[in-house]
Short mmCIF file of C-alpha atoms in Angstrom, two decimals:
data_model
loop_
_atom_site.label_atom_id
_atom_site.label_comp_id
_atom_site.label_asym_id
_atom_site.label_seq_id
_atom_site.Cartn_x
_atom_site.Cartn_y
_atom_site.Cartn_z
CA MET A 1 39.85 171.58 74.29
CA THR A 2 40.27 168.57 72.01
CA ALA A 3 43.26 166.49 70.99
CA LEU A 4 45.72 167.72 68.43
CA ASP A 5 44.66 167.08 64.85
CA LEU A 6 46.64 164.23 63.30
CA SER A 7 47.87 166.57 60.59
CA SER A 8 49.63 168.69 63.25
CA PRO A 9 53.41 168.16 63.38
CA VAL A 10 54.87 166.83 66.64
CA ALA A 11 58.52 167.29 67.57
CA VAL A 12 60.61 165.24 69.97
CA VAL A 13 63.81 166.74 71.35
CA GLY A 14 66.29 164.18 72.67
CA THR A 15 66.65 160.93 70.76
CA GLY A 16 67.66 158.40 73.39
CA THR A 17 65.54 155.34 74.14
CA MET A 18 62.68 157.33 75.62
CA GLY A 19 62.71 160.02 72.94
CA GLN A 20 62.64 157.43 70.17
CA GLY A 21 59.79 155.62 71.91
CA ILE A 22 57.67 158.77 72.23
CA ALA A 23 58.37 159.67 68.61
CA GLN A 24 57.28 156.20 67.50
CA VAL A 25 54.02 156.49 69.44
CA ALA A 26 53.15 159.84 67.82
CA LEU A 27 54.24 158.60 64.41
CA VAL A 28 52.17 155.41 64.48
CA ALA A 29 49.18 157.46 65.69
CA GLY A 30 49.40 159.40 62.42
CA HIS A 31 51.30 162.64 63.12
CA PRO A 32 54.17 164.07 61.12
CA VAL A 33 57.11 163.80 63.52
CA ARG A 34 60.33 165.81 63.61
CA LEU A 35 63.32 164.57 65.60
CA TYR A 36 65.98 166.85 67.00
CA ASP A 37 69.10 166.14 69.06
CA ALA A 38 71.86 168.55 70.07
CA VAL A 39 74.48 165.97 69.07
CA ASP A 40 75.06 166.09 65.34
CA GLY A 41 73.88 162.94 63.55
CA ARG A 42 71.89 161.52 66.45
CA ALA A 43 68.52 162.50 65.03
CA ARG A 44 69.27 160.72 61.74
CA GLU A 45 70.41 157.63 63.64
CA ALA A 46 67.22 157.74 65.71
CA ALA A 47 65.07 158.00 62.59
CA ASP A 48 66.81 154.92 61.16
CA ALA A 49 66.27 153.03 64.43
CA ILE A 50 62.57 153.92 64.47
CA GLY A 51 62.31 152.79 60.85
CA ALA A 52 63.81 149.43 61.81
CA ARG A 53 61.26 149.04 64.60
CA LEU A 54 58.47 149.80 62.17
CA ASP A 55 59.81 146.98 60.01
CA ARG A 56 59.55 144.61 62.97
CA LEU A 57 55.96 145.72 63.59
CA VAL A 58 55.17 144.74 60.00
CA GLU A 59 56.82 141.35 60.54
CA LYS A 60 54.61 140.86 63.60
CA ASP A 61 51.47 141.88 61.66
CA ARG A 62 50.96 144.93 63.88
CA LEU A 63 51.35 147.32 60.92
CA THR A 64 50.75 146.86 57.23
CA GLY A 65 53.49 147.61 54.76
CA ALA A 66 51.52 150.62 53.52
CA GLU A 67 51.14 151.98 57.05
CA ARG A 68 54.87 151.59 57.63
CA ASP A 69 55.74 153.39 54.42
CA ALA A 70 53.36 156.23 55.26
CA ALA A 71 54.83 156.54 58.76
CA ARG A 72 58.37 156.66 57.39
CA ALA A 73 57.34 159.43 55.02
CA ARG A 74 56.05 161.47 57.98
CA LEU A 75 59.31 161.11 59.95
CA THR A 76 62.08 163.65 59.50
CA SER A 77 65.26 164.54 61.35
CA ALA A 78 65.84 168.21 62.11
CA GLY A 79 69.26 169.78 61.86
CA SER A 80 68.42 172.66 64.19
CA LEU A 81 65.75 173.85 66.61
CA ASP A 82 64.62 176.34 63.96
CA ALA A 83 63.33 173.37 61.94
CA LEU A 84 60.71 172.79 64.67
CA ALA A 85 58.84 175.98 63.76
CA GLY A 86 55.21 175.25 63.01
CA CYS A 87 54.96 172.24 65.36
CA ALA A 88 51.82 171.97 67.47
CA LEU A 89 53.53 169.96 70.22
CA VAL A 90 57.15 169.60 71.30
CA VAL A 91 58.02 166.85 73.77
CA GLU A 92 61.40 167.02 75.52
CA ALA A 93 63.27 163.88 76.54
CA VAL A 94 66.77 165.15 77.29
CA VAL A 95 69.05 164.65 80.29
CA GLU A 96 67.45 165.04 83.74
CA ARG A 97 69.04 168.39 84.58
CA LEU A 98 66.92 171.38 85.42
CA ASP A 99 69.27 173.94 83.85
CA VAL A 100 69.51 171.99 80.57
CA LYS A 101 65.74 171.64 80.26
CA GLN A 102 65.07 175.29 81.13
CA GLU A 103 67.58 176.49 78.56
CA LEU A 104 66.04 174.23 75.91
CA PHE A 105 62.49 175.48 76.46
CA ARG A 106 63.56 179.13 76.52
CA ALA A 107 65.18 178.53 73.12
CA LEU A 108 62.06 176.73 71.85
CA GLU A 109 59.87 179.69 72.73
CA ASP A 110 61.83 181.76 70.20
CA VAL A 111 61.05 179.19 67.50
CA VAL A 112 57.50 177.86 67.94
CA GLY A 113 54.23 179.77 68.03
CA ASP A 114 52.52 180.79 71.26
CA ASP A 115 49.83 178.16 70.63
CA CYS A 116 52.37 175.31 70.53
CA LEU A 117 52.03 172.92 73.45
CA LEU A 118 55.34 172.34 75.22
CA ALA A 119 55.83 169.16 77.26
CA THR A 120 58.56 167.61 79.37
CA ASN A 121 58.94 163.89 79.92
CA THR A 122 60.79 164.42 83.21
CA SER A 123 60.29 161.75 85.84
CA SER A 124 62.05 163.41 88.76
CA LEU A 125 62.14 167.19 88.27
CA SER A 126 59.44 169.72 89.06
CA VAL A 127 57.30 170.54 86.04
CA THR A 128 56.68 173.93 87.60
CA ALA A 129 60.41 174.61 87.88
CA VAL A 130 61.19 173.45 84.34
CA GLY A 131 58.54 175.76 82.86
CA GLY A 132 58.90 178.55 85.38
CA ALA A 133 61.08 180.79 83.20
CA LEU A 134 58.89 180.60 80.10
CA ARG A 135 57.25 183.63 78.56
CA VAL A 136 53.99 181.65 78.14
CA PRO A 137 54.08 179.14 81.03
CA GLY A 138 50.41 178.24 80.72
CA ARG A 139 51.06 176.04 77.65
CA PHE A 140 53.67 173.97 79.49
CA VAL A 141 52.78 170.50 80.81
CA GLY A 142 54.36 167.25 81.91
CA LEU A 143 53.86 164.18 79.68
CA HIS A 144 55.52 161.38 81.60
CA PHE A 145 55.70 158.22 79.48
CA PHE A 146 56.95 154.93 80.88
CA ASN A 147 59.71 152.91 79.26
CA PRO A 148 59.32 151.35 76.72
CA ALA A 149 56.92 154.07 75.58
CA PRO A 150 55.47 152.14 72.59
CA LEU A 151 54.47 149.22 74.83
CA LEU A 152 53.49 150.63 78.23
CA PRO A 153 50.03 152.25 78.18
CA LEU A 154 50.31 154.76 81.03
CA VAL A 155 51.04 158.45 80.59
CA GLU A 156 51.01 160.82 83.56
CA VAL A 157 49.74 164.25 82.46
CA VAL A 158 51.23 166.63 85.00
CA SER A 159 50.00 170.17 85.57
CA GLY A 160 52.56 172.59 86.92
CA PHE A 161 51.57 175.51 89.09
CA ALA A 162 51.20 177.77 86.03
CA THR A 163 49.76 175.21 83.58
CA ASP A 164 46.55 176.31 81.91
CA PRO A 165 43.80 173.69 82.44
CA ALA A 166 43.07 173.80 78.70
CA SER A 167 46.68 172.82 77.97
CA ALA A 168 46.49 169.86 80.35
CA THR A 169 43.21 168.76 78.76
CA ARG A 170 44.67 168.99 75.25
CA ALA A 171 47.70 166.94 76.35
CA TYR A 172 45.42 164.38 78.02
CA GLU A 173 43.17 163.99 74.97
CA THR A 174 46.15 163.79 72.64
CA ALA A 175 47.72 161.00 74.69
CA ARG A 176 44.38 159.19 74.63
CA THR A 177 44.12 159.41 70.84
CA TRP A 178 47.64 157.95 70.68
CA GLY A 179 46.24 154.79 72.25
CA LYS A 180 47.58 155.54 75.73
CA THR A 181 45.79 155.54 79.09
CA PRO A 182 46.45 158.98 80.55
CA VAL A 183 45.95 160.03 84.15
CA THR A 184 46.02 163.61 85.37
CA CYS A 185 48.03 164.69 88.38
CA ALA A 186 49.38 167.77 90.08
CA ASP A 187 53.06 168.62 90.08
CA THR A 188 54.33 166.79 93.13
CA PRO A 189 57.60 164.92 93.72
CA GLY A 190 57.37 161.57 91.96
CA PHE A 191 53.97 162.47 90.43
CA VAL A 192 51.70 159.44 91.11
CA VAL A 193 53.64 156.29 90.31
CA ASN A 194 57.08 157.21 91.64
CA ARG A 195 55.54 158.71 94.77
CA VAL A 196 53.15 155.92 95.70
CA ALA A 197 55.54 153.12 94.64
CA ARG A 198 58.38 154.06 97.02
CA PRO A 199 57.26 151.63 99.78
CA PHE A 200 57.45 148.66 97.43
CA TYR A 201 61.22 149.10 97.36
CA ALA A 202 61.65 150.68 100.79
CA GLU A 203 59.91 147.98 102.81
CA ALA A 204 61.77 145.15 101.07
CA LEU A 205 65.04 146.93 101.78
CA ALA A 206 64.00 147.56 105.39
CA VAL A 207 63.20 143.87 105.96
CA HIS A 208 66.58 142.97 104.45
CA GLU A 209 68.44 145.57 106.54
CA LEU A 210 66.77 144.17 109.68
CA ARG A 211 68.19 140.78 108.63
CA ALA A 212 64.74 139.23 108.68
CA ALA A 213 65.08 137.67 105.22
CA ASP A 214 67.43 137.55 102.25
CA PRO A 215 66.59 139.20 98.89
CA ALA A 216 65.61 135.95 97.18
CA THR A 217 63.13 135.08 99.93
CA ILE A 218 61.65 138.59 100.06
CA ASP A 219 61.21 138.59 96.29
CA ALA A 220 59.56 135.17 96.33
CA VAL A 221 57.11 136.21 99.06
CA LEU A 222 56.19 139.42 97.20
CA ARG A 223 55.56 137.46 93.99
CA GLU A 224 54.03 134.24 95.25
CA SER A 225 52.03 135.62 98.18
CA GLY A 226 51.62 139.32 97.35
CA GLY A 227 50.79 138.78 93.69
CA PHE A 228 53.36 141.28 92.42
CA ARG A 229 54.82 140.48 89.02
CA MET A 230 58.40 140.91 90.27
CA GLY A 231 60.02 141.20 93.66
CA ALA A 232 61.62 144.46 94.75
CA PHE A 233 65.22 143.27 94.44
CA GLU A 234 64.89 141.74 90.99
CA LEU A 235 62.92 144.76 89.80
CA THR A 236 65.53 147.28 90.99
CA ASP A 237 68.20 145.13 89.32
CA LEU A 238 66.21 145.45 86.10
CA ILE A 239 65.64 149.19 86.47
CA GLY A 240 69.23 149.81 87.53
CA GLN A 241 70.20 150.33 91.15
CA ASP A 242 71.62 153.76 90.38
CA VAL A 243 68.44 154.84 88.60
CA ASN A 244 66.12 153.54 91.31
CA GLU A 245 68.19 155.02 94.11
CA SER A 246 68.41 158.34 92.29
CA VAL A 247 64.61 158.57 92.02
CA THR A 248 64.21 157.65 95.69
CA HIS A 249 66.78 160.27 96.69
CA SER A 250 65.15 162.88 94.46
CA VAL A 251 61.70 162.30 95.96
CA TRP A 252 63.14 162.34 99.50
CA GLN A 253 64.96 165.62 98.89
CA ALA A 254 61.96 167.18 97.15
CA PHE A 255 59.84 166.40 100.20
CA PHE A 256 62.42 168.14 102.41
CA GLN A 257 63.81 164.80 103.61
CA ASP A 258 60.45 163.47 104.77
CA VAL A 259 61.24 160.32 106.76
CA ARG A 260 58.58 158.35 104.85
CA PHE A 261 60.79 158.50 101.73
CA THR A 262 64.18 157.89 103.35
CA PRO A 263 66.62 156.14 100.99
CA SER A 264 68.27 152.85 101.90
CA LEU A 265 71.86 152.68 103.09
CA ALA A 266 72.09 149.11 101.77
CA GLN A 267 71.13 150.26 98.29
CA ARG A 268 73.58 153.18 98.53
CA ARG A 269 76.42 150.76 99.28
CA LEU A 270 75.37 148.58 96.35
CA VAL A 271 75.53 151.57 94.01
CA GLU A 272 78.87 152.71 95.45
CA SER A 273 80.28 149.25 94.76
CA GLY A 274 79.29 149.49 91.08
CA ARG A 275 76.77 146.65 91.34
CA LEU A 276 74.03 148.35 89.37
CA GLY A 277 72.03 145.28 88.40
CA ARG A 278 71.62 143.55 85.07
CA LYS A 279 73.43 146.26 83.11
CA SER A 280 76.64 145.82 85.14
CA GLY A 281 76.36 142.04 85.55
CA GLN A 282 75.82 142.18 89.31
CA GLY A 283 73.30 143.75 91.61
CA TRP A 284 71.38 142.01 94.35
CA TYR A 285 71.77 138.97 92.10
CA ASP A 286 74.68 137.80 89.96
CA TYR A 287 73.97 137.88 86.21
CA ARG A 288 77.41 136.88 84.97
CA ASP A 289 77.81 133.79 82.84
CA GLY A 290 77.63 130.63 84.91
CA ALA A 291 76.34 132.35 88.04
CA GLU A 292 73.57 130.53 89.91
CA ARG A 293 70.68 132.56 91.25
CA PRO A 294 69.97 131.79 94.91
CA GLY A 295 66.59 130.35 95.73
CA PRO A 296 64.28 131.52 98.52
CA HIS A 297 64.44 130.01 101.98
CA THR A 298 61.87 127.23 101.99
CA ALA A 299 61.01 125.22 105.09
CA PRO A 300 61.42 121.42 104.95
CA PRO A 301 58.32 119.19 104.97
CA ALA A 302 56.43 119.08 108.25
CA GLU A 303 53.42 117.15 109.51
CA ALA A 304 50.03 118.85 109.32
CA PRO A 305 47.89 118.99 112.48
CA ALA A 306 44.91 116.65 112.72
CA TYR A 307 42.57 119.56 113.42
CA VAL A 308 42.53 123.28 114.13
CA VAL A 309 40.23 125.53 116.09
CA VAL A 310 39.25 128.76 114.35
CA GLU A 311 38.23 131.46 116.78
CA GLY A 312 36.50 134.59 115.48
CA ASP A 313 36.77 136.19 112.05
CA LEU A 314 40.10 135.88 110.23
CA GLY A 315 39.31 139.03 108.23
CA PRO A 316 41.46 139.25 105.08
CA ALA A 317 42.54 135.64 105.69
CA ALA A 318 39.00 134.25 106.04
CA GLU A 319 39.44 132.17 102.88
CA LEU A 320 41.90 129.97 104.78
CA VAL A 321 39.05 128.29 106.64
CA GLY A 322 37.66 126.74 103.46
CA LEU A 323 41.13 125.83 102.22
CA ILE A 324 41.95 124.04 105.45
CA ARG A 325 38.76 121.99 105.19
CA GLU A 326 39.49 121.16 101.56
CA ALA A 327 42.93 119.91 102.61
CA GLY A 328 41.29 117.33 104.89
CA VAL A 329 42.14 119.06 108.18
CA GLU A 330 39.20 119.24 110.57
CA VAL A 331 38.09 122.77 111.43
CA ARG A 332 36.40 123.34 114.79
CA PRO A 333 34.88 126.84 114.78
CA GLU A 334 34.45 128.80 118.00
CA ASP A 335 33.16 132.25 118.79
CA GLY A 336 35.85 134.77 119.53
CA TYR A 337 36.39 138.44 120.11
CA GLY A 338 38.86 140.75 118.42
CA ALA A 339 41.11 139.52 115.67
CA GLY A 340 40.51 135.95 114.58
CA ARG A 341 43.06 133.22 115.15
CA ILE A 342 43.83 129.60 114.31
CA VAL A 343 44.63 127.41 117.30
CA LEU A 344 46.63 124.19 116.84
CA PRO A 345 46.07 121.05 118.92
CA ASP A 346 49.00 121.91 121.23
CA GLY A 347 47.47 125.28 122.07
CA GLY A 348 49.74 127.30 119.84
CA THR A 349 48.16 130.16 117.89
CA LEU A 350 48.45 131.39 114.29
CA CYS A 351 47.40 134.96 113.48
CA LEU A 352 47.57 137.19 110.44
CA THR A 353 50.23 139.77 111.19
CA ASP A 354 48.81 142.89 112.83
CA GLY A 355 51.97 144.96 112.60
CA GLY A 356 53.33 143.89 115.97
CA LEU A 357 55.87 141.24 116.93
CA PRO A 358 54.80 137.70 117.84
CA GLY A 359 56.48 138.18 121.23
CA SER A 360 55.32 134.85 122.67
CA GLU A 361 56.48 131.26 122.52
CA ASP A 362 52.88 130.31 121.72
CA LEU A 363 52.29 132.60 118.73
CA VAL A 364 53.21 132.50 115.04
CA HIS A 365 52.29 135.24 112.58
CA PHE A 366 51.57 134.62 108.90
CA ASP A 367 51.77 137.22 106.17
CA LEU A 368 49.10 138.78 104.00
CA ALA A 369 48.34 137.21 100.62
CA LEU A 370 46.62 138.81 97.66
CA ASP A 371 44.65 135.59 97.21
CA TYR A 372 45.22 132.80 99.71
CA ARG A 373 43.85 130.21 97.30
CA ALA A 374 46.12 131.24 94.43
CA ALA A 375 49.18 131.97 96.58
CA THR A 376 51.95 129.40 96.22
CA ARG A 377 54.04 130.64 99.15
CA ILE A 378 53.27 131.88 102.66
CA ALA A 379 55.68 133.59 105.03
CA LEU A 380 55.65 132.76 108.75
CA SER A 381 57.24 134.74 111.55
CA ALA A 382 57.85 133.89 115.17
CA SER A 383 59.91 135.13 118.08
CA ALA A 384 63.30 133.57 118.74
CA GLY A 385 61.81 131.74 121.72
CA VAL A 386 58.91 130.10 119.92
CA ARG A 387 58.27 126.46 120.75
CA PRO A 388 59.82 124.37 117.92
CA GLY A 389 56.77 122.18 117.69
CA LEU A 390 54.50 125.16 117.11
CA LEU A 391 56.49 126.48 114.16
CA SER A 392 56.61 122.98 112.71
CA GLY A 393 52.85 122.59 113.09
CA ALA A 394 52.20 125.94 111.46
CA THR A 395 54.50 125.02 108.60
CA GLY A 396 52.78 121.67 108.13
CA LEU A 397 49.36 123.30 108.08
CA PHE A 398 50.23 125.63 105.22
CA GLN A 399 52.10 122.90 103.38
CA ALA A 400 48.93 120.82 103.56
CA LEU A 401 47.25 123.66 101.67
CA GLY A 402 49.80 123.24 98.87
CA LYS A 403 51.94 126.24 99.86
CA GLU A 404 55.69 126.60 100.10
CA VAL A 405 56.59 128.10 103.46
CA SER A 406 59.29 130.68 104.16
CA VAL A 407 60.11 131.39 107.79
CA VAL A 408 61.34 134.96 108.20
CA GLY A 409 62.53 136.97 111.18
CA ASP A 410 60.17 138.71 113.56
CA VAL A 411 59.91 142.04 111.75
CA PRO A 412 56.74 144.05 112.46
CA GLY A 413 54.25 143.71 109.63
CA MET A 414 56.34 141.04 107.91
CA ILE A 415 56.76 141.57 104.12
CA VAL A 416 53.57 141.78 102.07
CA ALA A 417 51.40 143.31 104.78
CA ARG A 418 53.69 146.21 105.61
CA THR A 419 54.35 146.88 101.91
CA VAL A 420 50.66 146.98 100.97
CA ALA A 421 49.73 149.05 104.01
CA ARG A 422 52.32 151.70 103.23
CA ILE A 423 51.31 151.84 99.57
CA ILE A 424 47.69 152.37 100.65
CA ASP A 425 48.76 155.09 103.08
CA LEU A 426 50.77 157.06 100.52
CA ALA A 427 47.89 156.77 98.06
CA PHE A 428 45.41 158.24 100.55
CA ASP A 429 47.86 160.98 101.42
CA ALA A 430 48.37 161.85 97.74
CA VAL A 431 44.63 162.08 97.08
CA ALA A 432 44.06 164.18 100.21
CA ARG A 433 46.68 166.65 98.93
CA GLY A 434 45.01 166.95 95.55
CA VAL A 435 47.64 165.06 93.55
CA ALA A 436 45.17 162.81 91.73
CA THR A 437 41.81 161.08 92.08
CA PRO A 438 41.52 157.61 93.65
CA GLU A 439 40.54 156.21 90.26
CA ASP A 440 43.60 157.70 88.56
CA VAL A 441 45.89 156.49 91.35
CA ASP A 442 44.59 152.93 90.95
CA THR A 443 44.96 153.12 87.17
CA ALA A 444 48.47 154.52 87.43
CA MET A 445 49.71 151.85 89.83
CA ARG A 446 48.21 148.97 87.87
CA LEU A 447 49.43 150.15 84.48
CA GLY A 448 52.60 151.98 85.46
CA VAL A 449 54.16 149.34 87.71
CA ASN A 450 51.90 146.32 87.09
CA TYR A 451 50.51 146.07 90.62
CA PRO A 452 47.88 143.34 90.90
CA LEU A 453 45.48 145.83 92.51
CA GLY A 454 45.43 149.59 92.87
CA PRO A 455 45.85 150.93 96.44
CA PHE A 456 42.19 151.87 96.79
CA GLU A 457 41.10 148.49 95.42
CA TRP A 458 43.33 146.87 98.04
CA ASN A 459 41.86 149.07 100.74
CA ARG A 460 38.30 148.08 99.84
CA ARG A 461 39.27 144.43 99.95
CA LEU A 462 41.15 144.63 103.25
CA GLY A 463 38.84 147.00 105.13
CA ASP A 464 39.02 150.73 105.76
CA ALA A 465 40.82 150.48 109.10
CA TRP A 466 43.22 147.65 108.21
CA ALA A 467 46.13 149.71 106.88
CA ARG A 468 45.81 152.34 109.59
CA ASP A 469 45.77 149.77 112.39
CA LEU A 470 48.67 147.77 110.98
CA LEU A 471 50.82 150.87 110.45
CA SER A 472 49.97 152.16 113.92
CA HIS A 473 51.27 148.90 115.40
CA ILE A 474 54.42 148.99 113.30
CA HIS A 475 54.98 152.58 114.44
CA GLU A 476 54.82 151.45 118.06
CA TRP A 477 57.75 149.12 117.41
CA GLU A 478 59.57 151.39 114.93
CA PRO A 479 58.82 154.93 116.18
CA SER A 480 60.89 156.78 113.58
CA GLY A 481 57.74 158.08 111.93
CA ARG A 482 58.47 156.32 108.66
CA CYS A 483 55.55 153.94 109.04
CA ALA A 484 53.21 156.23 111.01
CA PRO A 485 49.83 156.37 109.26
CA SER A 486 49.02 159.67 107.58
CA LEU A 487 46.32 162.06 108.72
CA ALA A 488 44.40 161.18 105.55
CA LEU A 489 44.34 157.49 106.48
CA HIS A 490 43.27 158.29 110.06
CA ARG A 491 40.45 160.49 108.76
CA HIS A 492 39.26 157.85 106.31
CA ALA A 493 39.20 155.09 108.93
CA ALA A 494 37.43 157.36 111.43
CA ALA A 495 34.82 158.40 108.84
CA ASP A 496 34.16 154.77 107.99
CA ALA A 497 33.77 153.93 111.67
CA ARG A 498 31.23 156.74 112.11
CA GLU A 499 29.24 155.61 109.08
CA GLY A 500 29.16 152.10 110.47
CA THR A 501 27.88 153.17 113.90
CA PRO A 502 24.18 152.30 114.46
CA SER A 503 21.95 155.32 115.05
#
């Protein structure tokens, strides 16, 4: 089954921001597009708004004047659903209410032909449930665009329980001809992106609720050490706290209140207070005129040690050895067993967090970094009883490498490590349940939420047992089950161990 021919009319029902964006994508690709909205006059207003955006594309040399004029000629506003007869595809982008969407599609079935592809842009409802009452449910599919639709490349093509494979293929190929990067997935709560991304927000909120670090520090560590484009608190302020919390709550409820997706009480209180983020002027940060944004906690300058002893293999942090040498600090290597460690001249030890608590006056944990060379900030964690000189020496060592240092509370798994491990875990679980392929999951997370690496790319870099072991240790300290590694992750780590066993 191939993509829709460009001569085939496409309709968009619902002319808010997302509906206009989808219509613009189809229009620029070359389709005749019909806009419909239940509110009188909205479709005409949307057509005018799309026309203005086409003008801006011409100003930016992304369209020629002739292409703009041709696109405008293909765009019409429909006064009723009956005007959508003859369309080959209808995409719905109306309010996120199951009853409203079901009623709309039942009405559309009386208008369009049986060969018309029907699609919902829902981000939180079941595609199966939306299309469940249709006379021809096999032609119903999810086409989940990301906002702003004209700019973001990802489209999740979601097959409901009754979706015909040929319909999903046609939707996929059509999205691809529109210049998008589609991924296919089964109808599961959150699809790929909103399912796998929940830990990015949840772990930041958990660290904050445990009073281990403030939002500005957590955001800085996620950006400057984890390589994420934005921190969790600034991103949810941009999305809207009410919107982000609603998606989290929807996924949690859809999974029958699975503890892995539990919403945050701190975020609930923020929403209840009306602090919804940028759109309300206040969220985790204050966006009102004259307000100063708080900076991250950054440790004062400290003296670097004259030398360090590196025992064993530092694993994901192995690059630190070369960086320490380049900084002019002598490195004395020694053989070691188990996890590698860095020993300071006073006998104190630095270790990459393993998901446990430091628990000793002689131990400091440091957090995971996407790239220790490129990272501009490193988080350190120690128990309340740590020797002051040890924490100072650890701080001085990383400062000698050109890093800012944030000292956070002794939360298991710290910030970046626990976030990445949980993302990897949910990705493995999703693939094991047939939601999507590993390749599509990686594509979705890189393009949908701008992660620096997909979960499976991270897993290959960190090692097949790393996430499982770290989450197992966190679970020992936080035995709620929220961070317990999934069966899929256990199976993968065990299979890798068997393959690596000499015969």
